GROMACS .gro file of C-alpha atoms in nm:
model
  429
    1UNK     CA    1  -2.366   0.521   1.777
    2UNK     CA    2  -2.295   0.366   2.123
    3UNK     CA    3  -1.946   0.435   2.113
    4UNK     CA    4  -1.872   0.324   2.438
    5UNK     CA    5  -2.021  -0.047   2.415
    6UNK     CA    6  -1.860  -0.076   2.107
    7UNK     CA    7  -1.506   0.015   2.258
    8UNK     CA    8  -1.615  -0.256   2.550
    9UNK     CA    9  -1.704  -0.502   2.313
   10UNK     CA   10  -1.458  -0.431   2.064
   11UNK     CA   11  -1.239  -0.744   1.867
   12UNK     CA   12  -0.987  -0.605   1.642
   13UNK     CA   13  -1.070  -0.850   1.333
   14UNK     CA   14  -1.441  -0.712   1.374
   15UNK     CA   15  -1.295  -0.303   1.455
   16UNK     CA   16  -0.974  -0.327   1.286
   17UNK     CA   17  -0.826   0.040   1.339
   18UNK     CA   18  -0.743   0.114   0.984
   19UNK     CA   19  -1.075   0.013   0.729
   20UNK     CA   20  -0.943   0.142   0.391
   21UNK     CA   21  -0.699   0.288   0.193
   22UNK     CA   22  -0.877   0.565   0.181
   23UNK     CA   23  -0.888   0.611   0.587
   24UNK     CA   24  -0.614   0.869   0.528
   25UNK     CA   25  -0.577   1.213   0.403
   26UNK     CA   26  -0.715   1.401   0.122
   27UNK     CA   27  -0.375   1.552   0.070
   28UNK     CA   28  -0.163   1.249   0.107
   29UNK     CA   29  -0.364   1.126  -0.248
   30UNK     CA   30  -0.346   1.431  -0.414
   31UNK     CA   31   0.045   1.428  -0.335
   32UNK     CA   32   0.076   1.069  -0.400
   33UNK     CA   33  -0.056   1.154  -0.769
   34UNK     CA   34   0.182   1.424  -0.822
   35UNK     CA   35   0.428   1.179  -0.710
   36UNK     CA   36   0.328   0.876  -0.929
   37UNK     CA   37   0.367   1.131  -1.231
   38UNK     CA   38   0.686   1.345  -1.113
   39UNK     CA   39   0.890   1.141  -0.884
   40UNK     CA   40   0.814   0.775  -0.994
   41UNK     CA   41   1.161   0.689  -0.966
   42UNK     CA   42   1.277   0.791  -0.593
   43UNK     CA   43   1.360   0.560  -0.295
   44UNK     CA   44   1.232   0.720   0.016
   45UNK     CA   45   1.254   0.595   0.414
   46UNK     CA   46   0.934   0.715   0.662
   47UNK     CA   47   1.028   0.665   0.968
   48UNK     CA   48   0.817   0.699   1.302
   49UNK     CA   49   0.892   1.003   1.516
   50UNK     CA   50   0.800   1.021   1.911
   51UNK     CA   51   0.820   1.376   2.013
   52UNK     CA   52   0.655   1.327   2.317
   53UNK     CA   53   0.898   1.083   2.468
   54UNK     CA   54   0.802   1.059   2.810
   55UNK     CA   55   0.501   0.826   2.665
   56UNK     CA   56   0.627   0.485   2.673
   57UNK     CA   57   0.500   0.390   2.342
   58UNK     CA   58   0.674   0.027   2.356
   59UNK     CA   59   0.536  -0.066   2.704
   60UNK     CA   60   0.201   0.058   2.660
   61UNK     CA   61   0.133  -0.100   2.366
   62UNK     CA   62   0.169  -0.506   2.287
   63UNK     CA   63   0.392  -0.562   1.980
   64UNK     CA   64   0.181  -0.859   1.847
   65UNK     CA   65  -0.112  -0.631   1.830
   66UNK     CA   66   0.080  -0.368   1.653
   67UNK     CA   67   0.203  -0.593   1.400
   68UNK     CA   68  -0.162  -0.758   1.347
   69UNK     CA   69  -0.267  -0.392   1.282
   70UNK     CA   70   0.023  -0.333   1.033
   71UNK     CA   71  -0.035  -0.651   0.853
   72UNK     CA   72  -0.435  -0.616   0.830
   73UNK     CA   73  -0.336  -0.243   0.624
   74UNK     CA   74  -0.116  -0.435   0.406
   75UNK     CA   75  -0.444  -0.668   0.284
   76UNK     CA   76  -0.602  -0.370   0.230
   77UNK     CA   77  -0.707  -0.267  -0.153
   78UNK     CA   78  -0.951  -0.051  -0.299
   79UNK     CA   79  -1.315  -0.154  -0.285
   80UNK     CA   80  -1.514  -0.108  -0.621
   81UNK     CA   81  -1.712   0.156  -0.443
   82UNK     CA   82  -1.424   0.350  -0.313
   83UNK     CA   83  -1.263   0.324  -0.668
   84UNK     CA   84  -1.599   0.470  -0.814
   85UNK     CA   85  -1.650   0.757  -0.560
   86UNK     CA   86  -1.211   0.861  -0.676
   87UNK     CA   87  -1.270   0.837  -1.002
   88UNK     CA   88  -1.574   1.034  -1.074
   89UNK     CA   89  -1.671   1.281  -0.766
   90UNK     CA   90  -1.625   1.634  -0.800
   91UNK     CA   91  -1.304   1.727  -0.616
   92UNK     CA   92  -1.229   2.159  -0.569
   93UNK     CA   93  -1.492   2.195  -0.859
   94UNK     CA   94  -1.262   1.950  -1.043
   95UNK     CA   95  -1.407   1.596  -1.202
   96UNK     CA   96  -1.181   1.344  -1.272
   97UNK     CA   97  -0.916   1.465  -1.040
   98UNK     CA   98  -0.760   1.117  -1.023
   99UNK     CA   99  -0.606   1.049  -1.343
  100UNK     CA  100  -0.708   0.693  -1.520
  101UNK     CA  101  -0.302   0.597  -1.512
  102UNK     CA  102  -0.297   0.688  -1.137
  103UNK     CA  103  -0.627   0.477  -1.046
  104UNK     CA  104  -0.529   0.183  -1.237
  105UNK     CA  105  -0.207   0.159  -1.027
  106UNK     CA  106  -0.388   0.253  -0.731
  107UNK     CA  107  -0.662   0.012  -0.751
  108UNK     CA  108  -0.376  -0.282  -0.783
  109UNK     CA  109  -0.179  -0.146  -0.484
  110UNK     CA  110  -0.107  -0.343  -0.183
  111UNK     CA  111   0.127  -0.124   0.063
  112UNK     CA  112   0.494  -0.206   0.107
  113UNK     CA  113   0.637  -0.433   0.376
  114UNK     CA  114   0.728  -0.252   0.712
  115UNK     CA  115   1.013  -0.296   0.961
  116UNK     CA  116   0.935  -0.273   1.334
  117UNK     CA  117   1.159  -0.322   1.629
  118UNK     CA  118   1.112  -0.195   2.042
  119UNK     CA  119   1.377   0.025   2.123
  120UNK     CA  120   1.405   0.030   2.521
  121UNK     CA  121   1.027   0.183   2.586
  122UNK     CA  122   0.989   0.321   2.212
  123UNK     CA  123   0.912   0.158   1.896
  124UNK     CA  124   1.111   0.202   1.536
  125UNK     CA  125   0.876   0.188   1.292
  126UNK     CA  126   1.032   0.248   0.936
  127UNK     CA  127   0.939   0.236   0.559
  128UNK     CA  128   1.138   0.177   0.271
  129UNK     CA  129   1.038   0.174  -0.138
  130UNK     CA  130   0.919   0.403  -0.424
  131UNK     CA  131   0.795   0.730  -0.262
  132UNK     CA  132   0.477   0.687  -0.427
  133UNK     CA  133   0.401   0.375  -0.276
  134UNK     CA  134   0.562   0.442   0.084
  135UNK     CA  135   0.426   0.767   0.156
  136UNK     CA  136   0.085   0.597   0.211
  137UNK     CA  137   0.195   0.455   0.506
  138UNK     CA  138   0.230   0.762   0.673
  139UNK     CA  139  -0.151   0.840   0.772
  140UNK     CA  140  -0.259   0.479   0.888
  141UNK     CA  141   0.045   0.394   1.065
  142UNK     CA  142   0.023   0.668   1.291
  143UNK     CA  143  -0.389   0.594   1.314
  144UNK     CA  144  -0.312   0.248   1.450
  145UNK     CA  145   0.006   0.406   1.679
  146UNK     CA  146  -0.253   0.645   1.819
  147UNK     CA  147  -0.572   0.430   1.853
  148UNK     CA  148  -0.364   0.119   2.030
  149UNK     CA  149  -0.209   0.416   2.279
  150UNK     CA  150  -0.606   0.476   2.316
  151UNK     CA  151  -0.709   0.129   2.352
  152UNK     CA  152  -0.474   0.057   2.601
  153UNK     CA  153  -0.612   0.259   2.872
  154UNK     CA  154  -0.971   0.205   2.756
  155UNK     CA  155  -0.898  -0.167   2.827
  156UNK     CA  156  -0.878  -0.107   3.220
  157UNK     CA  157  -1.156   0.033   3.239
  158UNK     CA  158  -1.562  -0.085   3.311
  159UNK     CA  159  -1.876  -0.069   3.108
  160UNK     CA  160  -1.993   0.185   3.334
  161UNK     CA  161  -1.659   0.439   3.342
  162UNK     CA  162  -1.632   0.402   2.944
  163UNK     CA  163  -1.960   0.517   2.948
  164UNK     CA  164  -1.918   0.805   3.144
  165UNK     CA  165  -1.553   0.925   2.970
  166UNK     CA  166  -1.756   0.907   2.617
  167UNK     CA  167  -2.079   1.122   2.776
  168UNK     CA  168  -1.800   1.396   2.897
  169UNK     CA  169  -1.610   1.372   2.596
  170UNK     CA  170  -1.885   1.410   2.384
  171UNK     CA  171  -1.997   1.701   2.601
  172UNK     CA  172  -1.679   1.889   2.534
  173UNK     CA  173  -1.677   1.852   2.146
  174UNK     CA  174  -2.061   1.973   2.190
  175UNK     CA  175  -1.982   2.287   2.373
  176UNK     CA  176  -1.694   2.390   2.167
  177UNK     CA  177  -1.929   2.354   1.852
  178UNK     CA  178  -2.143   2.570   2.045
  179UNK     CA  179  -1.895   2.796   2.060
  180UNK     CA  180  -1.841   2.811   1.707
  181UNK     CA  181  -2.114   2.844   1.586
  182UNK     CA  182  -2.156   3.207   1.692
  183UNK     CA  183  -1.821   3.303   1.570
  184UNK     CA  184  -1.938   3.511   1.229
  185UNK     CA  185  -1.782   3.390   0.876
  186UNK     CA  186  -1.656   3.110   1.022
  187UNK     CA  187  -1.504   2.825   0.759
  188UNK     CA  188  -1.399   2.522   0.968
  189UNK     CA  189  -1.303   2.162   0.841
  190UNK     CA  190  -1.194   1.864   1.050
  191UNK     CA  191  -0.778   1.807   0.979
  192UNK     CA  192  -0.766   1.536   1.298
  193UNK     CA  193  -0.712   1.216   1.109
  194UNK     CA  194  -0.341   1.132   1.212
  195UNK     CA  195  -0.349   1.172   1.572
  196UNK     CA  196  -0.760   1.090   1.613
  197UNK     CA  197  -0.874   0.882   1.925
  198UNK     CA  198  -1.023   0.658   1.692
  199UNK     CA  199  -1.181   0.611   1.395
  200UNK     CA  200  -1.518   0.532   1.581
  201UNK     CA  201  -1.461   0.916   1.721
  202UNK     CA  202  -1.377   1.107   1.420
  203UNK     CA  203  -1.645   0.983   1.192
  204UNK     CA  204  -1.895   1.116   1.503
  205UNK     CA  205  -1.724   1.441   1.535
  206UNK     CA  206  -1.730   1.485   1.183
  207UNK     CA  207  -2.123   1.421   1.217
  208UNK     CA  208  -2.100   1.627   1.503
  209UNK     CA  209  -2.011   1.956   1.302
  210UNK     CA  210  -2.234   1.817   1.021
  211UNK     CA  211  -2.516   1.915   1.252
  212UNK     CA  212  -2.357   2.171   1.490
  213UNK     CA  213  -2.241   2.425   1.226
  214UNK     CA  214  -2.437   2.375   0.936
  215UNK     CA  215  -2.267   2.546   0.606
  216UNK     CA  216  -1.981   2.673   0.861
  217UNK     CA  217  -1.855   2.313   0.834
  218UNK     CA  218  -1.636   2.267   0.510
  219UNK     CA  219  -1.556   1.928   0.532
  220UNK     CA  220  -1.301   1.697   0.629
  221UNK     CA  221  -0.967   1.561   0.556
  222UNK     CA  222  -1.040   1.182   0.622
  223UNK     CA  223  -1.148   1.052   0.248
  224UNK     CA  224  -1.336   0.750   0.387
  225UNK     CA  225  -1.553   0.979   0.650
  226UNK     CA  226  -1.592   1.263   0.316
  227UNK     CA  227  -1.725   0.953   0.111
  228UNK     CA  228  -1.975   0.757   0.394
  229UNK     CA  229  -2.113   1.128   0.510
  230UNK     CA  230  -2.119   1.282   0.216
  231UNK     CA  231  -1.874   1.628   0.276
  232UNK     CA  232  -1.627   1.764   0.153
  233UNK     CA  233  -1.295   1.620   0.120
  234UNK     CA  234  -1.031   1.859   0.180
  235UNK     CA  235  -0.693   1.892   0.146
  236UNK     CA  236  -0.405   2.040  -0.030
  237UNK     CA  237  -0.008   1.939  -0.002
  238UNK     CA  238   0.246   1.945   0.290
  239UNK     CA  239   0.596   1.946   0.363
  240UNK     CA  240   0.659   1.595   0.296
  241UNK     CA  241   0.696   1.730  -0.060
  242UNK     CA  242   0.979   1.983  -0.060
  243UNK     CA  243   1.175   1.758   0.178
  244UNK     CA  244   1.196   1.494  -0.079
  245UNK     CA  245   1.265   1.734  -0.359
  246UNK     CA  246   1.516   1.923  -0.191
  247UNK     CA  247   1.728   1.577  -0.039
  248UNK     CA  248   1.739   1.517  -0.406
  249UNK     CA  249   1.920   1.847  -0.507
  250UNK     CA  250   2.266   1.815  -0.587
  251UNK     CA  251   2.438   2.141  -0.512
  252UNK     CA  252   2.343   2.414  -0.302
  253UNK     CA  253   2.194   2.630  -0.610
  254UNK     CA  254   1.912   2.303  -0.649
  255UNK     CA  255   1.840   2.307  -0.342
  256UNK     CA  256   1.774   2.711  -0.293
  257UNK     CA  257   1.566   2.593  -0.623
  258UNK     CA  258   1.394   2.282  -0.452
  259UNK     CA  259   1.068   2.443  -0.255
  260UNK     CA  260   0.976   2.608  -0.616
  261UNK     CA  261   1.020   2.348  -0.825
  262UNK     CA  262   0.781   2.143  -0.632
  263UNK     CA  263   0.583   2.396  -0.639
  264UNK     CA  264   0.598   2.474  -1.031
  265UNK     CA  265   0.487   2.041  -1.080
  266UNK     CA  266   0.195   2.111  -0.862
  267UNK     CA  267   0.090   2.421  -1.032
  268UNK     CA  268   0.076   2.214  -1.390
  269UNK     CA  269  -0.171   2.008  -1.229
  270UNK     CA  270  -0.415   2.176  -1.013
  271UNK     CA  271  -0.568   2.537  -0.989
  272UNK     CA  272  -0.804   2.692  -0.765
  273UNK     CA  273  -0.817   2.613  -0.430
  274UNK     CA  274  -0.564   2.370  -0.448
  275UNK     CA  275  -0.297   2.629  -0.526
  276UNK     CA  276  -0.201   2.678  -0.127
  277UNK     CA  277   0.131   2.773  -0.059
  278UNK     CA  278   0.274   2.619   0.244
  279UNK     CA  279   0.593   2.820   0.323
  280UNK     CA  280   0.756   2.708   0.653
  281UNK     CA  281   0.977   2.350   0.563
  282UNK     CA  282   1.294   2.578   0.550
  283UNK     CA  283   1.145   2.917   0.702
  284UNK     CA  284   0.820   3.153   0.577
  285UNK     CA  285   1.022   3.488   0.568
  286UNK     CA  286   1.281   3.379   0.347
  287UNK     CA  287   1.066   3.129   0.096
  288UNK     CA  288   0.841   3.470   0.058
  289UNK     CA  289   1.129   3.680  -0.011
  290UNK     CA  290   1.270   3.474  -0.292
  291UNK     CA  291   0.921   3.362  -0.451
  292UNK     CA  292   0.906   3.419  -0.823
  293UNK     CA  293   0.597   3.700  -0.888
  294UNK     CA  294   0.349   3.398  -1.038
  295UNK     CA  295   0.308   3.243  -0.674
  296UNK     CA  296   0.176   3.533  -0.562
  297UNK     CA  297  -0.110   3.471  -0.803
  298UNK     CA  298  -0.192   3.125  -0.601
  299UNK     CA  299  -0.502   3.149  -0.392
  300UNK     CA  300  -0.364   3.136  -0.053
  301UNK     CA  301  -0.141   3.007   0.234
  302UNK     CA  302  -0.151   2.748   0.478
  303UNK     CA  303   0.032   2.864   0.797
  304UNK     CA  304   0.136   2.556   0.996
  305UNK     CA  305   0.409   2.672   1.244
  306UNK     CA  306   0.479   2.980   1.452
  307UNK     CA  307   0.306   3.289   1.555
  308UNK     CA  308   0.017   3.232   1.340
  309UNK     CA  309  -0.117   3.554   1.403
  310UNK     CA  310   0.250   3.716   1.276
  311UNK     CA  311   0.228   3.427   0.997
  312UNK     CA  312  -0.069   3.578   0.835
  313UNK     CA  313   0.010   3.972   0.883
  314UNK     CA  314   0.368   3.849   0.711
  315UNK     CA  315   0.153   3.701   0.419
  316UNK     CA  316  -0.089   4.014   0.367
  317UNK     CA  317   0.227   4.230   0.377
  318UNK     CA  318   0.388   3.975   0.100
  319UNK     CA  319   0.068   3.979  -0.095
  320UNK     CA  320   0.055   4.378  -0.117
  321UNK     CA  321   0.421   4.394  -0.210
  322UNK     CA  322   0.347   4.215  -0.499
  323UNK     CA  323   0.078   4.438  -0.564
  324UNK     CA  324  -0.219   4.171  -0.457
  325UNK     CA  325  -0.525   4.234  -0.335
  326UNK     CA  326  -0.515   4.047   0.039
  327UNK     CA  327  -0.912   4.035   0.078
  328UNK     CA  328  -0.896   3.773  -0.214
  329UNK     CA  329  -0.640   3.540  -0.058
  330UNK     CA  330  -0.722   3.288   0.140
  331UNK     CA  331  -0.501   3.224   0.477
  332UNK     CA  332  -0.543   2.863   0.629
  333UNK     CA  333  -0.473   2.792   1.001
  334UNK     CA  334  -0.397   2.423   1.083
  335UNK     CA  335  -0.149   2.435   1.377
  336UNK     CA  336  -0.245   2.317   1.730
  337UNK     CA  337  -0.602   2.508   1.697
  338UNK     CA  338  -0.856   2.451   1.930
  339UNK     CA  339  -1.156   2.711   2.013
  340UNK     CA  340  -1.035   2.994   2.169
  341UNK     CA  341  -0.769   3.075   1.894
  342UNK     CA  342  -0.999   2.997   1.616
  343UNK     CA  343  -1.203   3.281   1.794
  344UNK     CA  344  -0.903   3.481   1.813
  345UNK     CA  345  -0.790   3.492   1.478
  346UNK     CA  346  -1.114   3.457   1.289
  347UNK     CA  347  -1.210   3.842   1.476
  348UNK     CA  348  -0.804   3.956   1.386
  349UNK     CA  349  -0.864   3.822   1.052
  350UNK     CA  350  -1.174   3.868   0.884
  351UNK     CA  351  -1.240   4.137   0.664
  352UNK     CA  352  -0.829   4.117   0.556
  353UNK     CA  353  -0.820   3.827   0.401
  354UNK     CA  354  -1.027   3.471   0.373
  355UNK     CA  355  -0.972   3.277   0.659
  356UNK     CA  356  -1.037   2.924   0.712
  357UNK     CA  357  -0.919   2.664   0.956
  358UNK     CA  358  -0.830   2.306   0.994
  359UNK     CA  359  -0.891   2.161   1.350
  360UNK     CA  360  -0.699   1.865   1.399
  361UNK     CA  361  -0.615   1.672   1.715
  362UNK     CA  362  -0.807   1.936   1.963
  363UNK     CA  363  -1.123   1.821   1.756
  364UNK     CA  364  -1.052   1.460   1.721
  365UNK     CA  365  -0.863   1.326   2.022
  366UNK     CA  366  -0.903   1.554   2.342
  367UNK     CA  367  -0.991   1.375   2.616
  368UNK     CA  368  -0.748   1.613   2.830
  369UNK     CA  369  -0.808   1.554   3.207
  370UNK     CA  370  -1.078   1.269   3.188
  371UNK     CA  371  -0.909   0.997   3.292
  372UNK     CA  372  -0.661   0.979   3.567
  373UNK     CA  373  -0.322   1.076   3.543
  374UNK     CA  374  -0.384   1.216   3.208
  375UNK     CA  375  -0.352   0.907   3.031
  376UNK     CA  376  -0.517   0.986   2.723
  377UNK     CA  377  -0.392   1.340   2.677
  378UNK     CA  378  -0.319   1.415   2.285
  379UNK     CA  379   0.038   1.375   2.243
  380UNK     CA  380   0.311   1.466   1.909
  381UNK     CA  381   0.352   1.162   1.732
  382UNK     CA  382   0.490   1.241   1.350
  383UNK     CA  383   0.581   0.988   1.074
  384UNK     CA  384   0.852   1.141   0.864
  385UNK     CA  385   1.052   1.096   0.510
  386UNK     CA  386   1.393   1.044   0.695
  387UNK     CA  387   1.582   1.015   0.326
  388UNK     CA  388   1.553   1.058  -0.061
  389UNK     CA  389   1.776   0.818  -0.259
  390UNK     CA  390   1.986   0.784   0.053
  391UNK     CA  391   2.044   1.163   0.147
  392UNK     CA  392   1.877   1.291   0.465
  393UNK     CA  393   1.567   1.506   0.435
  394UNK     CA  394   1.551   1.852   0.656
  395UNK     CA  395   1.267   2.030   0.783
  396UNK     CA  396   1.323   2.397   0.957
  397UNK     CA  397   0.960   2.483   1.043
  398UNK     CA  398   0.906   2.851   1.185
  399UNK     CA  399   0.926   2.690   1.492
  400UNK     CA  400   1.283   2.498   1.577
  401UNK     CA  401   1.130   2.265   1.840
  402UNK     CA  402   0.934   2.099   1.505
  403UNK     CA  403   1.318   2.121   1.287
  404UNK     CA  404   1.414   1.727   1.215
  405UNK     CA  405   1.742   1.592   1.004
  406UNK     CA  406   2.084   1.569   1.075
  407UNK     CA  407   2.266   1.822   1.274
  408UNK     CA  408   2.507   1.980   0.990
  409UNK     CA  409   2.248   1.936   0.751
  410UNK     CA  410   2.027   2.167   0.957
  411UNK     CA  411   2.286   2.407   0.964
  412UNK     CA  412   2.378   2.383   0.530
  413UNK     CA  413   1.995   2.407   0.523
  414UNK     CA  414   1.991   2.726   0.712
  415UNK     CA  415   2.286   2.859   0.563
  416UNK     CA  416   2.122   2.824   0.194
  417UNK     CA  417   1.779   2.908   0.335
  418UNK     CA  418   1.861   3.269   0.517
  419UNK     CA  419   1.701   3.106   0.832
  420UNK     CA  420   1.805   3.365   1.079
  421UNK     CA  421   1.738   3.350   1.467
  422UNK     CA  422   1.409   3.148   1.538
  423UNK     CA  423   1.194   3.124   1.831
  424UNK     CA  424   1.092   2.795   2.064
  425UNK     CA  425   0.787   2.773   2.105
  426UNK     CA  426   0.599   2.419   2.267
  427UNK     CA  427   0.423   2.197   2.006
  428UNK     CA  428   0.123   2.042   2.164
  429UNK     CA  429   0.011   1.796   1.878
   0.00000   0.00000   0.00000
């Protein structure tokens, strides 16, 4: 694939940034599903979050386009193929994963309207409507915030210098599968679908490790990628789950109650692999200190904030308490990885418990001193559930600088959480 004439010649109706409905995340389905069957019922608002403030998302990027983008997703539906490849691949050892109630609504669904409006140099992007149907915003909204950001500087520049920024990039993701591929027991799937370059350079990263690593490659995240190359699709849950369920608690007692409940819905439907406990929305520590015994039978942990070295030694200790063997648990490292801490932990690791990774935005979108001025540098774009049924959502994280909701919420949140003294530390992506 010449990826570089195609970004010269590219016209939006004929590259359109978002192809599917299922360019998006394993995990936002399987959620969605859970969703559809527990939740049907709740009112949610996503709203676009720019962490990374000093990029200028509003003057780099022309509102017309954005709202061509937006509008294209919305004519999106299923394709008969897609539909197919949901309804009867094999899943975590699992046919049928999709339930016939959940594809026929899925298969009919056109995504919600959207509201947009520029903010001095930043853009307000929001969602409103049944969770179910929102949430699926999340994924290609931030694709199309992150591709135009892309596109932007790409436009300035010459057959020629395109040319040359792809052959470097491409180098880079080359030598870091190099890399890899003499790190022993490594288990390594692409996570880098919501803040990706472009779809163009995910789907030949993804082919990338295809070749590169061989069986060391698990998969990847992006179900339209998993279906055309034939991997994998991988995935689990995330906090966008116990954030709803706990903005709909009404007392302090249901919302100590919240992260478990969640949890208890998703353990009627899945088993396996997809039992991964992720612990940080309102602090690891504490979530693992009031844990009923039957989550320590789940498979493993995704660690996702932190010290993610102290992460996983605080999940061994947890397993052993509750008298589990820790070389039968799987640990899962998906926070700002790029080679040298995959390294890192994979040596700390191995032997102690099964480790795997997810490389996300290091993998698919770093093009980190290529250009001048840095001007495609990976930066921390999030889309959030802001509210449940009009109450606030409230995330913690093990790492404050990621925390999000209202100010005394935060603090009622930590209060009924335990959430002691945390420390900063910078999120990259």
């Amino acid at each position: 694939m010449d990826i570089a004439t195609r970004v010269y010649n590219h016209k939006w109706k004929i590259d359109p940034i978002v192809r599917s409905l299922i360019d998006t995340d394993f995990y936002k389905l399987l959620m969605c599903q859970s969703v559809f069957r527990n939740k049907p019922d709740t009112d949610v608002t996503f709203s676009l979050i720019n962490r990374s403030t000093k990029i200028p998302l509003a003057k780099l990027i022309d509102e017309g386009e954005l709202r061509e983008q937006l509008d294209h997703i919305r004519s999106l539906s299923l394709s008969r193929g897609e539909s197919t490849w949901l309804r009867g691949n094999t899943f975590y050892g699992k046919r049928q994963m999709f339930r016939p109630d959940f594809m026929g609504w899925f298969e009919n669904l056109r995504l919600p309207p959207y509201h947009l409006e520029r903010k001095g140099d930043q853009y307000e992007l929001t969602f409103e409507g049944k969770w179910h149907e929102v949430m699926l915003w999340e994924i290609p909204a931030l694709a199309v915030l992150m591709e135009l950001r892309s596109r932007a500087v790409l436009d300035l520049m010459g057959r020629f210098e395109l040319q040359v920024l792809y052959a470097r990039a491409m180098t880079r993701v080359w030598e870091k599968i190099e890399t890899l591929r003499g790190v022993d027991g490594l288990s390594i799937a692409d996570f880098g679908t919501r803040r990706r370059h472009g779809f163009l350079w995910q789907d030949w990263c993804v082919q990338a490790m295809i070749e590169g690593l061989g069986d060391k490659f698990t998969g990847t995240s992006n179900c339209l990628i998993a279906m055309r190359r034939e991997v994998e699709a991988i995935g689990t849950n995330a906090h966008e789950l116990p954030m709803v369920y706990s903005a709909l608690a009404k007392d302090d007692a249901a919302l100590a109650r919240a992260p478990y409940d969640v949890l208890s819905d998703w353990h009627d439907e899945h088993e396996g692999n997809l039992r991964i406990i992720l612990p940080d929305t309102y602090g690891t520590q504490g979530f693992l200190d009031r844990a009923p015994d039957w989550l320590a039978g789940w498979t493993g942990i995704r660690i996702d904030s932190g010290d993610p070295a102290a992460g996983a030694e605080r999940a061994i200790r947890w397993w052993q308490a509750r008298g589990e063997d820790p070389t039968t648990k799987r640990v899962i490292f998906s926070d700002g990885l790029d080679v040298a801490m995959v390294q890192a932990l994979q040596q700390q690791f191995a032997g102690r418990v099964q480790v795997s990774f997810g490389w996300g935005t290091l993998l698919t979108n770093d093009f980190r001193g290529l250009v001048a001025e840095d001007a495609l540098a990976p930066f921390s774009l999030v889309c959030k559930a802001v509210s449940a049924n009009g109450r606030a959502t409230v995330k913690l994280s093990d790492n404050p600088n990621k925390a999000m909701g209202p100010v005394e919420e935060i603090d009622r949140y930590k209060r009924v959480f335990g959430v002691g003294a945390q420390t900063r530390t910078d999120v990259i992506v």
